[in-house]
Coordinates of N, CA, C and O in Angstrom, one line a residue:
I26 N -13.9 1.4 26.2 CA -15.3 1.8 26.7 C -15.3 2.9 27.1 O -16.0 4.2 27.2
E27 N -14.5 2.9 28.4 CA -14.6 3.9 29.5 C -13.7 5.4 29.1 O -14.7 6.3 29.2
Q28 N -12.9 5.1 28.0 CA -12.5 6.1 27.5 C -13.5 6.9 26.5 O -14.1 8.4 26.8
A29 N -14.3 5.9 25.7 CA -15.3 6.8 25.0 C -16.4 7.6 26.2 O -16.9 8.6 25.5
A30 N -16.8 6.5 26.9 CA -17.7 7.2 27.7 C -17.3 8.5 28.4 O -18.1 9.6 28.9
E31 N -16.0 8.4 28.9 CA -15.5 9.5 29.8 C -15.6 11.0 28.4 O -16.3 12.1 29.2
V32 N -15.1 11.0 27.6 CA -15.3 11.7 26.2 C -16.6 12.5 26.1 O -16.8 13.3 26.4
A33 N -17.6 11.4 26.2 CA -18.9 11.6 25.7 C -19.6 12.5 26.7 O -20.3 13.5 26.8
A34 N -19.3 11.8 28.2 CA -19.7 13.0 29.3 C -19.1 14.2 29.3 O -19.7 15.3 29.7
E35 N -17.5 14.2 29.2 CA -17.2 15.7 29.2 C -17.7 16.5 28.0 O -17.4 18.1 28.6
R36 N -18.4 16.1 27.0 CA -18.7 16.9 25.9 C -20.5 17.2 25.8 O -21.3 17.6 25.2
G37 N -20.5 16.5 27.1 CA -22.0 17.2 27.7 C -23.3 15.8 26.7 O -24.1 15.9 26.9
M38 N -22.7 14.7 26.7 CA -23.4 13.9 25.9 C -23.7 12.3 27.0 O -23.4 11.3 26.9
D39 N -23.8 12.7 28.3 CA -23.8 11.5 29.1 C -25.3 10.8 29.5 O -24.9 9.6 29.8
K40 N -25.8 10.7 28.3 CA -27.1 9.7 27.9 C -26.7 8.8 27.0 O -27.1 7.4 26.9
L41 N -25.4 9.4 26.3 CA -24.8 8.3 25.1 C -24.3 6.6 26.2 O -23.8 7.1 27.0
K42 N -24.8 5.8 25.3 CA -24.4 4.6 26.1 C -23.5 3.6 25.0 O -23.8 3.5 23.9
F43 N -22.4 3.3 25.9 CA -21.5 2.6 24.6 C -21.2 1.0 24.8 O -21.6 0.2 26.4
E44 N -21.6 -0.1 24.1 CA -21.6 -1.5 24.3 C -20.7 -2.3 23.5 O -20.7 -1.8 22.3
V45 N -20.0 -3.1 24.1 CA -19.0 -3.8 23.1 C -19.7 -5.5 23.1 O -20.0 -5.8 24.0
Q46 N -19.8 -6.2 22.1 CA -20.6 -7.4 21.7 C -20.4 -7.9 20.7 O -19.8 -7.4 19.5
D47 N -20.4 -9.2 20.5 CA -20.4 -10.0 19.1 C -22.0 -9.8 18.7 O -22.6 -10.6 18.8
W48 N -21.6 -9.3 17.4 CA -22.9 -9.1 16.7 C -23.5 -10.3 15.9 O -24.8 -10.2 15.9
F49 N -22.7 -11.5 16.1 CA -23.3 -12.7 15.4 C -23.9 -13.6 16.7 O -24.4 -14.5 16.1
D50 N -23.8 -12.8 17.8 CA -24.4 -13.7 18.6 C -24.8 -13.2 19.8 O -25.3 -13.2 21.3
L51 N -26.2 -12.1 19.5 CA -26.8 -11.3 20.2 C -28.3 -12.0 20.2 O -28.7 -12.3 19.1
P52 N -28.9 -11.9 21.7 CA -30.2 -12.5 21.5 C -31.3 -11.5 20.8 O -30.6 -10.5 20.5
A53 N -32.4 -11.7 20.4 CA -33.2 -11.3 19.6 C -33.7 -9.7 20.1 O -33.8 -9.3 19.4
E54 N -33.4 -9.9 21.5 CA -34.3 -8.5 21.8 C -33.2 -7.5 21.6 O -33.5 -6.1 21.7
Y55 N -32.1 -7.8 21.3 CA -31.1 -6.7 20.5 C -31.3 -6.0 19.7 O -31.2 -4.8 19.0
R56 N -32.3 -6.6 18.5 CA -32.9 -6.2 17.5 C -33.2 -4.6 17.4 O -34.5 -4.4 18.2
G57 N -33.3 -4.0 16.5 CA -33.8 -2.5 16.7 C -33.5 -1.5 18.0 O -34.3 -0.6 18.0
R58 N -32.8 -2.2 18.8 CA -32.4 -1.2 20.1 C -31.3 -0.3 20.0 O -31.0 0.5 20.8
F59 N -30.6 -0.4 18.8 CA -29.2 0.5 18.9 C -29.9 1.7 17.8 O -30.1 1.4 16.5
D60 N -29.4 3.0 18.0 CA -29.3 4.0 17.2 C -28.2 3.6 15.9 O -28.7 4.2 15.1
G61 N -27.1 3.4 16.7 CA -26.0 3.2 15.6 C -25.3 2.3 16.1 O -25.0 1.8 17.4
I62 N -24.5 1.9 15.3 CA -23.5 0.8 15.4 C -22.0 1.3 14.8 O -22.3 1.8 13.8
I63 N -20.9 1.2 15.5 CA -19.1 1.5 14.8 C -18.9 0.3 14.9 O -18.8 -0.7 16.2
N64 N -17.9 0.1 14.0 CA -17.1 -1.2 14.1 C -16.0 -0.7 13.3 O -15.7 0.0 12.5
I65 N -14.6 -0.5 13.8 CA -13.6 -0.3 13.8 C -12.5 -1.3 13.6 O -12.5 -2.2 14.6
H66 N -11.9 -1.2 12.5 CA -10.7 -2.0 12.2 C -11.1 -3.7 12.5 O -10.0 -4.5 12.7
T67 N -12.0 -4.1 12.2 CA -12.2 -5.6 12.6 C -12.5 -6.4 11.1 O -12.1 -7.4 11.1
L68 N -13.3 -5.7 10.3 CA -13.7 -6.3 8.9 C -12.4 -6.9 8.1 O -12.7 -7.9 7.7
C69 N -11.9 -6.3 8.0 CA -10.4 -7.2 7.6 C -9.9 -8.4 8.1 O -9.0 -9.2 7.3
C70 N -10.5 -8.7 9.4 CA -10.2 -10.2 9.5 C -10.7 -11.0 9.1 O -10.6 -12.4 9.3
F71 N -12.0 -10.8 8.6 CA -13.1 -11.8 8.2 C -12.1 -12.6 6.8 O -11.8 -11.7 6.2
K72 N -12.8 -13.5 6.4 CA -12.6 -13.6 4.8 C -13.3 -13.7 4.1 O -13.5 -13.6 3.1
T73 N -14.5 -13.3 4.4 CA -15.6 -13.0 3.8 C -16.5 -11.8 4.5 O -16.8 -11.9 5.8
V74 N -17.2 -10.5 3.8 CA -17.5 -9.7 4.5 C -18.9 -9.6 4.5 O -19.9 -8.8 5.4
V75 N -19.8 -10.3 3.6 CA -21.2 -10.1 3.5 C -21.6 -10.8 4.6 O -22.8 -10.0 5.0
P76 N -21.6 -11.8 4.9 CA -22.3 -12.4 6.6 C -21.8 -11.0 7.4 O -22.8 -11.0 8.0
A77 N -21.1 -10.5 7.5 CA -20.8 -9.7 8.5 C -21.8 -8.6 8.5 O -22.4 -7.5 9.4
I78 N -21.9 -7.7 7.1 CA -22.6 -7.0 6.6 C -24.0 -7.0 7.1 O -24.4 -6.2 7.8
E79 N -24.3 -8.5 6.4 CA -25.6 -8.8 6.9 C -25.9 -8.8 8.3 O -27.1 -8.6 8.6
A80 N -25.2 -9.2 9.1 CA -25.6 -9.4 10.5 C -25.8 -7.9 11.4 O -26.4 -8.3 12.2
L81 N -24.5 -6.9 10.7 CA -25.1 -5.9 11.2 C -26.3 -5.1 11.2 O -27.1 -4.6 11.6
C82 N -26.5 -5.2 9.7 CA -28.1 -4.9 9.2 C -29.1 -5.2 9.9 O -30.2 -4.9 10.2
D83 N -28.6 -6.6 10.4 CA -30.1 -7.7 10.9 C -30.6 -6.8 12.6 O -31.7 -7.4 12.7
L84 N -29.3 -6.3 12.8 CA -29.9 -5.6 14.2 C -30.7 -4.5 13.9 O -31.1 -3.7 15.0
E85 N -30.6 -4.2 12.7 CA -31.5 -2.7 12.6 C -31.5 -1.3 13.4 O -32.5 -0.5 13.4
P86 N -30.1 -1.2 13.3 CA -29.7 0.4 13.8 C -30.2 1.1 12.4 O -30.6 1.1 11.4
R87 N -30.4 2.2 13.4 CA -30.5 3.7 12.2 C -29.2 3.8 11.3 O -29.5 4.1 10.0
W88 N -28.2 3.6 12.2 CA -27.2 3.8 11.2 C -25.7 2.8 11.6 O -25.9 2.4 12.7
I89 N -25.0 2.7 10.8 CA -23.8 2.0 10.7 C -22.7 2.7 10.2 O -22.5 3.4 9.2
A90 N -21.4 2.9 11.4 CA -20.3 3.6 10.7 C -19.2 2.5 10.9 O -19.0 1.6 11.9
L91 N -18.2 2.5 9.7 CA -17.3 1.7 9.8 C -16.2 1.8 9.1 O -16.3 2.7 8.2
N92 N -14.9 1.3 9.4 CA -13.4 1.4 8.4 C -13.3 0.0 8.4 O -13.5 -1.1 9.1
A93 N -12.7 0.0 7.0 CA -12.1 -1.1 6.6 C -11.4 -1.2 5.1 O -10.9 0.0 4.6
L94 N -10.7 -1.9 4.6 CA -9.8 -2.0 3.3 C -10.9 -2.5 2.5 O -11.5 -3.4 2.4
F95 N -11.1 -1.8 1.5 CA -11.9 -1.4 0.4 C -11.4 -1.3 -0.7 O -10.4 -0.4 -1.3
Y96 N -11.8 -2.1 -2.2 CA -11.1 -1.8 -3.6 C -12.4 -1.3 -4.2 O -13.8 -2.2 -4.0
D97 N -12.2 -0.5 -4.9 CA -13.0 0.3 -5.7 C -13.4 -0.7 -7.0 O -13.4 -0.2 -8.3
G98 N -13.7 -2.0 -6.8 CA -13.9 -2.9 -7.9 C -14.7 -4.0 -7.6 O -15.1 -4.2 -6.2
P99 N -14.7 -5.5 -8.7 CA -15.6 -6.1 -8.4 C -14.6 -7.4 -7.7 O -14.7 -8.3 -7.6
L100 N -13.3 -7.0 -6.8 CA -12.5 -8.0 -6.8 C -12.4 -8.0 -4.6 O -12.5 -6.6 -4.3
D101 N -12.3 -9.1 -4.0 CA -11.9 -9.5 -2.7 C -10.4 -9.8 -2.9 O -10.3 -10.6 -3.8
V102 N -9.5 -9.4 -1.8 CA -8.6 -9.9 -2.0 C -8.1 -10.4 -0.5 O -8.4 -10.0 0.6
L103 N -7.7 -11.9 -0.2 CA -7.6 -12.4 0.9 C -6.2 -12.3 1.2 O -5.1 -12.8 0.5
I104 N -5.1 -11.5 2.4 CA -3.7 -11.7 2.6 C -3.4 -11.8 4.0 O -4.4 -11.4 5.0
H105 N -2.7 -12.3 4.3 CA -2.0 -12.9 5.4 C -0.4 -12.4 5.4 O 0.1 -13.1 5.0
I106 N 0.0 -11.7 6.7 CA 1.1 -11.6 6.9 C 1.6 -12.9 7.8 O 1.2 -12.7 8.4
R107 N 2.8 -13.2 7.1 CA 3.6 -14.2 8.1 C 4.9 -13.5 8.7 O 5.8 -13.0 7.8
D108 N 4.7 -12.8 9.7 CA 5.6 -12.0 10.4 C 6.7 -13.4 10.9 O 6.6 -13.8 12.2
H109 N 8.1 -13.3 10.2 CA 9.4 -14.3 10.6 C 9.8 -13.5 12.0 O 10.5 -14.6 12.6
T110 N 9.4 -12.6 12.5 CA 10.0 -11.9 13.6 C 8.8 -12.2 15.0 O 9.0 -11.9 16.4
N111 N 7.7 -12.7 14.4 CA 6.8 -12.8 15.3 C 5.7 -13.6 15.4 O 4.7 -14.1 14.5
P112 N 6.4 -15.3 15.8 CA 6.1 -16.3 15.9 C 4.9 -16.8 16.5 O 3.4 -17.7 16.0
A113 N 4.0 -15.4 17.3 CA 2.7 -15.4 17.5 C 1.5 -15.3 16.9 O 0.1 -15.9 17.1
I114 N 2.1 -14.9 16.0 CA 0.8 -14.9 14.7 C 1.6 -15.8 13.6 O 1.8 -15.4 12.6
G115 N 0.6 -16.6 13.9 CA 0.5 -17.9 12.9 C -0.5 -17.8 11.8 O -1.2 -17.1 11.8
D116 N -0.4 -18.4 11.0 CA -1.4 -18.4 9.9 C -2.8 -18.6 10.0 O -3.6 -18.1 9.4
D117 N -3.4 -19.3 11.7 CA -4.5 -19.2 11.9 C -4.6 -17.7 12.5 O -5.8 -17.8 13.3
N118 N -3.8 -17.0 13.1 CA -4.3 -15.7 13.8 C -4.6 -14.7 12.7 O -4.0 -14.1 12.1
P119 N -5.9 -14.4 13.2 CA -6.4 -13.4 12.2 C -5.9 -11.8 12.4 O -6.0 -11.2 11.6
D120 N -5.0 -11.6 13.4 CA -4.3 -10.5 13.6 C -3.1 -10.4 12.4 O -2.4 -9.1 12.1
G121 N -2.8 -11.4 11.8 CA -2.0 -11.4 10.4 C -2.8 -10.9 9.4 O -2.3 -10.7 8.1
D122 N -3.9 -11.0 9.2 CA -5.0 -10.9 8.1 C -5.1 -9.2 7.7 O -5.3 -8.5 8.5
F123 N -5.1 -8.9 6.3 CA -5.3 -7.5 5.9 C -6.1 -7.8 4.7 O -5.9 -7.3 3.7
N124 N -7.3 -8.2 4.9 CA -8.2 -8.6 3.8 C -8.9 -7.4 3.5 O -9.2 -6.7 4.3
V125 N -9.2 -7.2 1.9 CA -9.5 -6.2 1.0 C -10.7 -6.5 0.3 O -10.7 -7.5 -0.4
F126 N -11.6 -5.7 0.6 CA -13.6 -6.4 -0.2 C -13.8 -5.3 -0.9 O -13.3 -4.3 -1.0
S127 N -14.6 -5.7 -1.8 CA -15.0 -5.0 -2.6 C -16.0 -4.0 -2.3 O -17.2 -4.5 -1.7
L128 N -15.6 -2.4 -2.3 CA -16.6 -1.9 -2.4 C -17.8 -1.6 -2.9 O -19.2 -1.8 -2.2
P129 N -18.0 -2.2 -4.5 CA -19.6 -2.3 -5.1 C -20.3 -3.3 -4.1 O -21.3 -3.4 -4.2
L130 N -19.4 -4.6 -4.0 CA -20.2 -5.4 -3.3 C -20.8 -5.2 -2.3 O -22.1 -5.5 -1.3
V131 N -20.0 -4.2 -1.1 CA -20.7 -4.0 0.1 C -22.1 -2.9 -0.1 O -22.9 -3.1 0.9
E132 N -21.5 -1.8 -0.9 CA -22.8 -1.3 -1.4 C -24.1 -2.1 -1.6 O -25.7 -1.4 -1.4
E133 N -23.7 -2.9 -2.6 CA -24.9 -3.7 -2.5 C -25.9 -4.3 -1.6 O -27.1 -4.2 -1.8
V134 N -24.8 -4.9 -1.0 CA -25.4 -5.3 0.2 C -26.1 -4.2 1.0 O -27.5 -4.8 1.5
F135 N -26.0 -3.3 1.6 CA -26.4 -2.4 2.2 C -27.5 -1.7 1.7 O -28.6 -1.8 2.3
R136 N -27.4 -1.6 0.5 CA -28.9 -1.5 -0.5 C -30.0 -2.6 -0.4 O -31.0 -2.0 0.0
K137 N -29.4 -3.7 -0.1 CA -30.8 -4.7 0.0 C -31.1 -4.8 1.2 O -32.3 -5.3 1.3
K138 N -30.7 -4.3 2.1 CA -30.9 -4.5 3.8 C -31.8 -2.7 3.8 O -32.0 -3.0 5.2
G139 N -31.9 -2.1 3.1 CA -32.2 -0.8 3.2 C -31.7 0.0 3.5 O -31.9 1.6 3.9
Y140 N -30.3 0.3 3.2 CA -29.8 1.4 4.0 C -28.9 2.1 2.5 O -28.3 1.4 1.4
E141 N -28.5 3.4 2.9 CA -28.3 4.3 1.5 C -26.8 4.5 2.5 O -26.5 4.4 3.7
I142 N -25.8 4.1 1.8 CA -24.4 4.7 1.9 C -23.5 5.8 1.7 O -23.7 6.3 0.6
Q143 N -22.4 6.2 2.1 CA -21.7 7.1 1.5 C -20.4 6.8 2.5 O -20.1 5.9 3.2
H144 N -19.3 7.1 1.3 CA -18.0 6.5 1.8 C -16.6 7.6 1.4 O -17.0 8.4 0.6
E145 N -15.4 7.4 2.3 CA -14.7 8.6 2.1 C -13.5 7.6 2.2 O -13.2 7.0 3.5
A146 N -12.4 8.0 1.4 CA -11.2 7.1 1.7 C -10.1 8.0 2.7 O -10.6 8.8 3.1
F147 N -9.5 7.0 3.8 CA -8.9 7.6 5.0 C -7.3 7.9 4.3 O -6.7 6.6 3.9
Y148 N -6.7 8.7 4.5 CA -5.1 9.3 4.6 C -4.8 10.0 5.8 O -5.3 10.6 6.0
P149 N -3.6 9.3 6.1 CA -3.5 10.2 7.6 C -2.8 11.8 6.9 O -3.1 11.9 6.2
P150 N -3.3 12.5 8.0 CA -3.0 14.0 7.8 C -1.5 14.3 7.7 O -1.3 15.2 7.3
E151 N -0.7 13.4 8.3 CA 0.7 13.5 8.0 C 1.4 12.6 7.7 O 0.9 11.1 7.7
P152 N 2.5 12.2 7.0 CA 3.2 11.4 6.4 C 3.8 10.5 7.5 O 4.1 11.0 8.5
L153 N 3.6 8.8 7.6 CA 4.3 8.1 8.7 C 5.1 7.3 8.0 O 5.2 7.1 6.7
P154 N 6.4 7.6 9.2 CA 7.7 6.6 8.5 C 7.3 5.4 8.5 O 7.0 4.7 9.3
R155 N 8.4 4.9 7.5 CA 8.5 3.4 7.3 C 9.3 2.7 8.8 O 10.4 3.0 8.9
P156 N 8.6 1.5 9.1 CA 9.2 1.1 9.9 C 10.6 0.6 9.5 O 11.0 -0.2 8.7
E157 N 11.5 0.4 10.5 CA 13.0 -0.1 10.6 C 13.0 -1.5 9.9 O 12.1 -2.4 10.8
G158 N 13.7 -2.0 9.2 CA 14.2 -3.5 9.2 C 12.9 -4.2 8.1 O 12.7 -5.4 7.7
G159 N 12.1 -3.3 7.5 CA 11.0 -4.0 6.9 C 9.8 -4.3 7.7 O 9.0 -5.2 7.2
A160 N 9.9 -4.1 9.2 CA 8.7 -4.6 10.0 C 7.3 -4.1 9.8 O 7.2 -3.0 8.8
R161 N 6.4 -4.8 10.4 CA 5.1 -4.5 9.8 C 5.1 -3.5 10.8 O 5.5 -2.8 12.1
G162 N 4.0 -2.5 10.2 CA 3.3 -1.3 10.8 C 2.9 -0.2 9.8 O 3.6 -0.1 8.3
T163 N 1.9 0.6 10.1 CA 1.5 1.4 8.8 C 2.4 2.7 8.7 O 2.9 3.0 9.6
Y164 N 2.7 2.9 7.4 CA 3.7 4.1 6.9 C 3.5 4.3 5.6 O 2.2 3.8 4.5
T165 N 3.7 5.6 5.0 CA 3.2 6.3 3.5 C 4.2 6.4 2.8 O 5.2 6.7 2.8
V166 N 3.4 6.3 1.4 CA 4.5 6.3 0.3 C 3.7 7.3 -0.5 O 2.0 7.1 -0.8
A167 N 4.1 8.3 -1.3 CA 3.3 9.1 -2.2 C 3.4 8.5 -3.4 O 4.2 7.7 -4.2
T168 N 2.3 8.0 -4.2 CA 1.7 7.5 -5.2 C 0.8 8.2 -6.3 O 0.5 9.4 -5.5
E169 N 0.7 7.6 -7.4 CA -0.1 8.3 -8.0 C -1.6 8.2 -7.5 O -2.6 9.5 -7.9
W170 N -2.2 7.5 -6.5 CA -3.2 8.0 -5.9 C -3.5 8.8 -4.7 O -4.3 9.4 -4.9
H171 N -2.3 9.0 -3.9 CA -2.6 10.2 -3.3 C -1.0 10.1 -2.3 O -0.4 9.5 -2.8
E172 N -0.7 11.7 -1.7 CA 0.8 11.7 -1.5 C 0.8 10.8 0.1 O 2.2 11.1 0.2
R173 N 0.1 10.4 0.4 CA 0.2 9.6 1.6 C -0.6 7.9 1.6 O -1.5 8.1 2.8
T174 N -0.5 7.3 0.3 CA -0.8 5.9 0.6 C 0.0 5.2 1.6 O 0.7 5.0 2.1
Q175 N -1.4 4.4 2.4 CA -0.7 3.8 3.4 C -0.3 2.2 3.2 O -1.0 1.5 1.8
F176 N 0.7 1.8 3.2 CA 1.2 0.5 3.4 C 1.5 -0.2 4.6 O 2.1 0.7 5.8
S177 N 1.6 -1.8 4.7 CA 2.2 -2.0 6.1 C 3.0 -3.1 5.7 O 2.7 -4.3 4.8
G178 N 4.2 -3.5 5.6 CA 5.4 -4.4 5.2 C 4.9 -3.6 3.5 O 5.3 -2.9 3.1
P179 N 4.7 -5.2 2.9 CA 4.6 -4.7 1.4 C 2.8 -4.7 0.7 O 2.9 -4.6 -0.5
V180 N 2.1 -4.5 1.8 CA 0.5 -4.7 1.5 C 0.1 -2.9 1.5 O 0.2 -2.2 2.6
H181 N -0.3 -2.8 0.3 CA -1.1 -1.6 0.5 C -2.3 -1.7 1.2 O -3.4 -2.9 1.5
L182 N -2.7 -0.4 2.1 CA -4.0 -0.4 2.9 C -4.9 0.5 2.6 O -4.8 1.5 2.6
P183 N -5.8 0.5 1.7 CA -7.0 0.9 1.0 C -8.1 1.8 2.1 O -9.0 1.2 2.0
W184 N -7.8 1.8 3.0 CA -8.7 2.5 4.4 C -9.9 3.2 4.0 O -9.3 3.7 3.2
R185 N -11.1 3.1 4.0 CA -12.2 4.0 3.6 C -13.2 3.9 4.9 O -13.6 2.5 5.7
F186 N -13.8 4.8 5.1 CA -15.2 5.1 6.1 C -15.9 4.9 5.4 O -16.1 5.3 4.0
V187 N -16.8 4.1 6.1 CA -18.3 4.0 5.4 C -19.5 4.0 6.2 O -19.6 4.1 7.4
F188 N -20.3 5.0 5.8 CA -21.2 5.4 6.9 C -23.0 5.1 6.1 O -22.9 5.4 5.1
A189 N -23.3 4.1 6.7 CA -24.8 3.7 6.1 C -25.7 4.2 7.2 O -25.6 4.0 8.3
S190 N -27.0 4.5 6.7 CA -28.1 4.9 7.1 C -29.5 4.5 6.2 O -29.4 4.3 5.5
R191 N -30.7 4.5 7.3 CA -32.2 4.3 6.9 C -32.8 5.8 6.3 O -32.6 6.2 7.2

């Protein structure tokens, strides 16, 4: 938060305010208070995405920007990496989750809540090397989808940016 506020101030946006909150547990007075909500890299830790998207929309921001792992079809995929070199990431630790959600489902949820959405696939601007020993960590592989398709270990990471607005 401090870094975002510093960058905003350096760029003349000193009236911009950032807050970190649990959007499932906000008091009613937060409804309609936000111009926008940014959510980065957390949705893939949820077992289902619909309640999370609905809760964000129920806060009534003008826009929501997020990134997550999405499949352009009617399927969700629940993935949990069991890292045998890091016992701290047990089966109940969401840091091992790489869940992929149905993009058409997410589009439908946003539309029902009164939002129009735009989305775009994300690929790194440069190739990323594969971690040694098959360890966890994002790397890229040339595939029929893109020359820098992302993986972590054996898992394909179909990152997308989504922007929803009223």
